[in-house]
Short mmCIF file of C-alpha atoms in Angstrom, two decimals:
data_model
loop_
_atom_site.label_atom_id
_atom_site.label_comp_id
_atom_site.label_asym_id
_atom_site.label_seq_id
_atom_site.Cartn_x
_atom_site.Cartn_y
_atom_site.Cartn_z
CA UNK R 1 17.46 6.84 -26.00
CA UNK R 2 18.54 7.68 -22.28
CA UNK R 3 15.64 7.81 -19.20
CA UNK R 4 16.60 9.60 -16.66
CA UNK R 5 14.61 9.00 -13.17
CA UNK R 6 15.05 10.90 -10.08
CA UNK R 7 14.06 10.86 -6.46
CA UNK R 8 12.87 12.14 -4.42
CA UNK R 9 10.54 14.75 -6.12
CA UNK R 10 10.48 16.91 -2.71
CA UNK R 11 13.60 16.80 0.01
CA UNK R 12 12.82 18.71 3.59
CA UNK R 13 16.00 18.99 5.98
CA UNK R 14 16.83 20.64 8.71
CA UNK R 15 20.11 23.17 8.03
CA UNK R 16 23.06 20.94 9.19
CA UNK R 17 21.59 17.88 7.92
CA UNK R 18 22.63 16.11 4.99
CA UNK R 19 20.61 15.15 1.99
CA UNK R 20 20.85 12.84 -0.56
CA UNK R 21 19.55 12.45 -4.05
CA UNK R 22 19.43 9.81 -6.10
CA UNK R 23 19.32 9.15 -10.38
CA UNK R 24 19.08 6.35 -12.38
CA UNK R 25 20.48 5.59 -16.00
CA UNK R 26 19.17 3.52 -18.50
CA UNK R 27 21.83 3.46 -21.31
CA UNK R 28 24.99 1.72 -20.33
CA UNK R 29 27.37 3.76 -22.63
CA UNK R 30 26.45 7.08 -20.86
CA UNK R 31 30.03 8.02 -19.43
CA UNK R 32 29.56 11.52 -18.03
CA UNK R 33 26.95 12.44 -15.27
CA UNK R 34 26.52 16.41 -14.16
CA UNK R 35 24.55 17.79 -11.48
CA UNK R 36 22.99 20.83 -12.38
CA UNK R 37 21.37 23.72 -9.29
CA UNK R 38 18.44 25.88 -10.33
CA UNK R 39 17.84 28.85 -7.63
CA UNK R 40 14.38 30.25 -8.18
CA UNK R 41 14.21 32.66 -10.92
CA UNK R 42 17.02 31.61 -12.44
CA UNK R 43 18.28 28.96 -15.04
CA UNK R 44 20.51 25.76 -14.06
CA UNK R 45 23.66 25.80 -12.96
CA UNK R 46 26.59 23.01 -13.38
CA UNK R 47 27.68 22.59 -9.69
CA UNK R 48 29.50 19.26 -10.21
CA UNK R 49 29.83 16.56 -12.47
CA UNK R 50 31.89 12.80 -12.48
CA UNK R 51 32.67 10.99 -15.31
CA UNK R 52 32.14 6.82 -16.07
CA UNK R 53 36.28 5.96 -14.50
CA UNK R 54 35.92 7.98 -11.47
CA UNK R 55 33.36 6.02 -8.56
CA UNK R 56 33.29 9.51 -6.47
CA UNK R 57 34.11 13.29 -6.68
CA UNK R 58 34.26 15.77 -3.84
CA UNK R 59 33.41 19.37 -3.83
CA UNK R 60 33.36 20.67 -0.49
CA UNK R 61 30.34 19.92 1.06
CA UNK R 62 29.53 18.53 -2.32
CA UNK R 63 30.31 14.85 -3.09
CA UNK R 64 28.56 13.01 -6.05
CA UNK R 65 29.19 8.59 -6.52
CA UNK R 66 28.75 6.51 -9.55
CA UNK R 67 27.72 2.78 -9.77
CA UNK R 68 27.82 1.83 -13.14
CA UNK R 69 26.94 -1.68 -12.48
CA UNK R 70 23.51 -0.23 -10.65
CA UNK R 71 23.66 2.67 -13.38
CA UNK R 72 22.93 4.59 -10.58
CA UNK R 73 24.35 8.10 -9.63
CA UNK R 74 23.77 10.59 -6.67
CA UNK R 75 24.38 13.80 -5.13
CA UNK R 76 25.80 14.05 -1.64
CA UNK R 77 25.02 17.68 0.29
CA UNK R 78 26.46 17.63 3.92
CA UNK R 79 25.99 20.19 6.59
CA UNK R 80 23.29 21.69 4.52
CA UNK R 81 22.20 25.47 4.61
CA UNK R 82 19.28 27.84 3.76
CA UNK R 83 21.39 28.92 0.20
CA UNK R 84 21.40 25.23 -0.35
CA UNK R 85 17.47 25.65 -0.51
CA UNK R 86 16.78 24.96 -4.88
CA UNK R 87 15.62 22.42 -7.47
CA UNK R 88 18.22 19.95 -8.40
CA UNK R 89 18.72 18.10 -11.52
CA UNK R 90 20.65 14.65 -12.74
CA UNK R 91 21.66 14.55 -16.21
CA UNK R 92 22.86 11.83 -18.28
CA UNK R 93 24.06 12.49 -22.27
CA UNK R 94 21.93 10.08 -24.54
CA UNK R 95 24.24 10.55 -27.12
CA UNK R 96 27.75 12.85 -28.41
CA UNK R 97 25.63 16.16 -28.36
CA UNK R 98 23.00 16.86 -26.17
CA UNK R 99 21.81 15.73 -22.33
CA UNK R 100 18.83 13.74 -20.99
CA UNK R 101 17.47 15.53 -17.48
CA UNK R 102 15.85 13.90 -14.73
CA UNK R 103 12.48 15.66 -13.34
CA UNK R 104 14.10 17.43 -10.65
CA UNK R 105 14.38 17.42 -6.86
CA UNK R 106 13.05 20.89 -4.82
CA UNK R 107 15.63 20.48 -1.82
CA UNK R 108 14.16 22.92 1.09
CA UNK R 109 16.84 23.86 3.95
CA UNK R 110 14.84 25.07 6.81
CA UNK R 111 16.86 27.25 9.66
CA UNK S 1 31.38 38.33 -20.63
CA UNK S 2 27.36 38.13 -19.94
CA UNK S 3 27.12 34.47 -20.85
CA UNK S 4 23.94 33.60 -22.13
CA UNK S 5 20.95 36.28 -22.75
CA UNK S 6 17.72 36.10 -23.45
CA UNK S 7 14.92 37.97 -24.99
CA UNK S 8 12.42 38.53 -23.84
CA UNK S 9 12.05 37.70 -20.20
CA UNK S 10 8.44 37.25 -20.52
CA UNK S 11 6.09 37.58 -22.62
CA UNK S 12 2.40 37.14 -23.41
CA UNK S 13 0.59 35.63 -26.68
CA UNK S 14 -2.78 34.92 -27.71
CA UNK S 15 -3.80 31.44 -29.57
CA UNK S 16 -2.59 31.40 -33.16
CA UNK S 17 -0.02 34.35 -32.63
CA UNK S 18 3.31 34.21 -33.35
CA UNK S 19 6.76 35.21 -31.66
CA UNK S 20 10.68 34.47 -31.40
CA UNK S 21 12.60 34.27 -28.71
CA UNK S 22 16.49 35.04 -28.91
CA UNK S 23 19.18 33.50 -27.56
CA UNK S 24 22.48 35.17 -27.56
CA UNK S 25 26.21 33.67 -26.62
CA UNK S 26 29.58 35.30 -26.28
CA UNK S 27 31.53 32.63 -25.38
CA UNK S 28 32.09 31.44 -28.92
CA UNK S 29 30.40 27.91 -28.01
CA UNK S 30 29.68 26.00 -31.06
CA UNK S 31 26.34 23.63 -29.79
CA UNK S 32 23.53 26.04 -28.31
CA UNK S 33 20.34 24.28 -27.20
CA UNK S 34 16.44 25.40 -26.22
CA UNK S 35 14.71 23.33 -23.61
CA UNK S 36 11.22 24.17 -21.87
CA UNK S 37 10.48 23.26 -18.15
CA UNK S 38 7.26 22.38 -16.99
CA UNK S 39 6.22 21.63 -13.29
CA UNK S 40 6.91 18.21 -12.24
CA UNK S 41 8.41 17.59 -16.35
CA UNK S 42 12.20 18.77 -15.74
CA UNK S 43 14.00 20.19 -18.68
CA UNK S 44 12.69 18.31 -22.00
CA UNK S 45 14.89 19.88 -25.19
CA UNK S 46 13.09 21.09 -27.95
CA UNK S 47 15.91 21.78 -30.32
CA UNK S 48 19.40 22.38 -30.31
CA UNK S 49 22.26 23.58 -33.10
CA UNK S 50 26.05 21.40 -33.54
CA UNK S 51 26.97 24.79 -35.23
CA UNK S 52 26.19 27.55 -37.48
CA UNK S 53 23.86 26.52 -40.30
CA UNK S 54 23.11 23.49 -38.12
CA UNK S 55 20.07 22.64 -36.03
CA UNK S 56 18.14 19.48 -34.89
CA UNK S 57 14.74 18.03 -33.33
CA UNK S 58 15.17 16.96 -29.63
CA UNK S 59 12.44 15.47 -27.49
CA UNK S 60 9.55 17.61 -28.06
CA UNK S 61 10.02 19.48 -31.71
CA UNK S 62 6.08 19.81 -32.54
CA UNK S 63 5.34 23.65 -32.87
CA UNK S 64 8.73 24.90 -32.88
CA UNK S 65 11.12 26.23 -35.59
CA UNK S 66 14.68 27.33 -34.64
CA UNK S 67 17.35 29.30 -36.36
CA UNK S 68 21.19 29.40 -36.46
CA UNK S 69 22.32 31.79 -38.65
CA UNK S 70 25.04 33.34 -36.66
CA UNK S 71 27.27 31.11 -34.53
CA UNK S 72 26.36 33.57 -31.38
CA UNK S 73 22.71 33.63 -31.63
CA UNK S 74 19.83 30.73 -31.91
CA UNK S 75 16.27 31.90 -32.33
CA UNK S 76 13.48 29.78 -31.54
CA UNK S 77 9.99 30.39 -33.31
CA UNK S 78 6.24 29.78 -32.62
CA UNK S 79 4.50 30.00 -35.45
CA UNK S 80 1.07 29.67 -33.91
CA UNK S 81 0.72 29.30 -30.33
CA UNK S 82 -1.23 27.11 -28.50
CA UNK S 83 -2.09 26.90 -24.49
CA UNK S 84 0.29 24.11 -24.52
CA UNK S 85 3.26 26.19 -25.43
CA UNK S 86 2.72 27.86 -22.17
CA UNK S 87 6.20 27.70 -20.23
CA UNK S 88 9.27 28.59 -19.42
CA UNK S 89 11.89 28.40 -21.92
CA UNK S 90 15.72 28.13 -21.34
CA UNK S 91 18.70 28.57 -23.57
CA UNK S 92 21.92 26.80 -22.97
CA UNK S 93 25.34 26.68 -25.00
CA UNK S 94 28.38 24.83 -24.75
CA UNK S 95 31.55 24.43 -26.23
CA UNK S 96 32.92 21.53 -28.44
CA UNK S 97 35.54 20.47 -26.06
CA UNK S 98 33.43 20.76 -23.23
CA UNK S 99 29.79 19.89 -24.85
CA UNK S 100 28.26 18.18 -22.21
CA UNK S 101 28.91 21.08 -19.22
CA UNK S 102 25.57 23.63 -20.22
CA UNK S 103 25.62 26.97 -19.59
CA UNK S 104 21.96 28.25 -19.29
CA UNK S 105 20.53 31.15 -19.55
CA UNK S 106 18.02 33.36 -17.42
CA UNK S 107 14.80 32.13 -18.98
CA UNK S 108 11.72 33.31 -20.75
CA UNK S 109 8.58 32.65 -19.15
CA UNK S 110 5.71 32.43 -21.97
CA UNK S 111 2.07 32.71 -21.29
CA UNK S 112 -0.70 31.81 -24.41
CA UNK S 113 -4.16 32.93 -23.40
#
């Protein structure tokens, strides 16, 4: 099956900063790699993804790059801001049907 | 369209009592998944449905039954809660095309005592 480990845990920035997050992979025929945003209270929420051909995809102030020779994947947040403040979550699909999620990374934007 | 729902939002059990939570879809998505979160666990799925009829064991199956009678709805079952089961529970759904992009819903958060 897929493992799915993410760091950091906790991110602190100050707003304008940018913050990074990283994931790792452990099965080499994953192709497809979404980034999911949980605001407190609420459930996840796909805020971008990249698949296996693509090495990076911009959104904005939101950029995520693949290394499938690392099997690594992160997200990219630039000039953070306080809405930017939630738990973030790597994915990774294990197989045709379902996803594998990392633990989670509480990003905190403080003014 | 509301999405995903979810009933209830929260509720509370004692040990060895049972409950289901629904999950309701309109988008006319054919795989529709339940997960639990846990501090400092992520999202681990409990079980999740390919289609109507349809339904399988994901990482952490022990103590759950689900349902998929109608292609909208997925119900997921505690037949005897324990302390463990204490969480909150998230529905998700997406669409054959697109089965990887999850669409979750608001959450149940489930005390046992």
């Amino acid at each position: 099956g897929e493992n799915v480990e993410q760091h950091p845990s906790t991110l602190s920035v100050q707003e304008g900063d940018s913050a990074v997050i990283k994931c790792t992979y452990s099965d080499s025929a994953s192709n497809y790699f979404p980034w999911y945003k949980q605001e407190l209270g609420k459930g996840p929420q796909l805020i971008i993804d990249i698949r296996s051909n693509v090495g990076e995809k911009k959104d904005q102030r939101i950029a995520v790059t693949l290394n499938k020779t690392a099997k690594h994947f992160s997200l990219h947040i630039t000039e953070t801001q306080p809405e930017d403040s939630a738990v973030y979550f790597c994915a990774a699909p294990p197989g045709y049907s379902t996803l594998t999620f990392g633990k989670g990374t509480m990003l905190l934007v403080s003014p | 369209n509301a999405g995903v729902t979810q009933t209830p939002k929260f509720r509370v059990l004692k040990t060895g009592q049972s409950m289901t939570l629904l999950c309701a879809q309109d988008m006319n998505h054919e795989y529709m998944y339940w997960y639990r979160q846990d501090p400092g666990m992520g999202l681990r799925l409990i079980h999740y449905s390919v289609g109507e009829g349809t339904t399988a064991k994901g990482e952490v199956p022990d103590g759950y039954n689900v349902s998929r009678l109608k292609k909208q709805n997925f119900l997921l079952g505690l037949e005897s809660a324990a302390p463990s089961q204490t969480s909150v529970y998230f529905c998700a759904s997406s669409s054959w095309s697109a089965r990887s992009t999850q669409y979750f819903g608001p959450g149940t958060r489930l005390t046992v005592l």
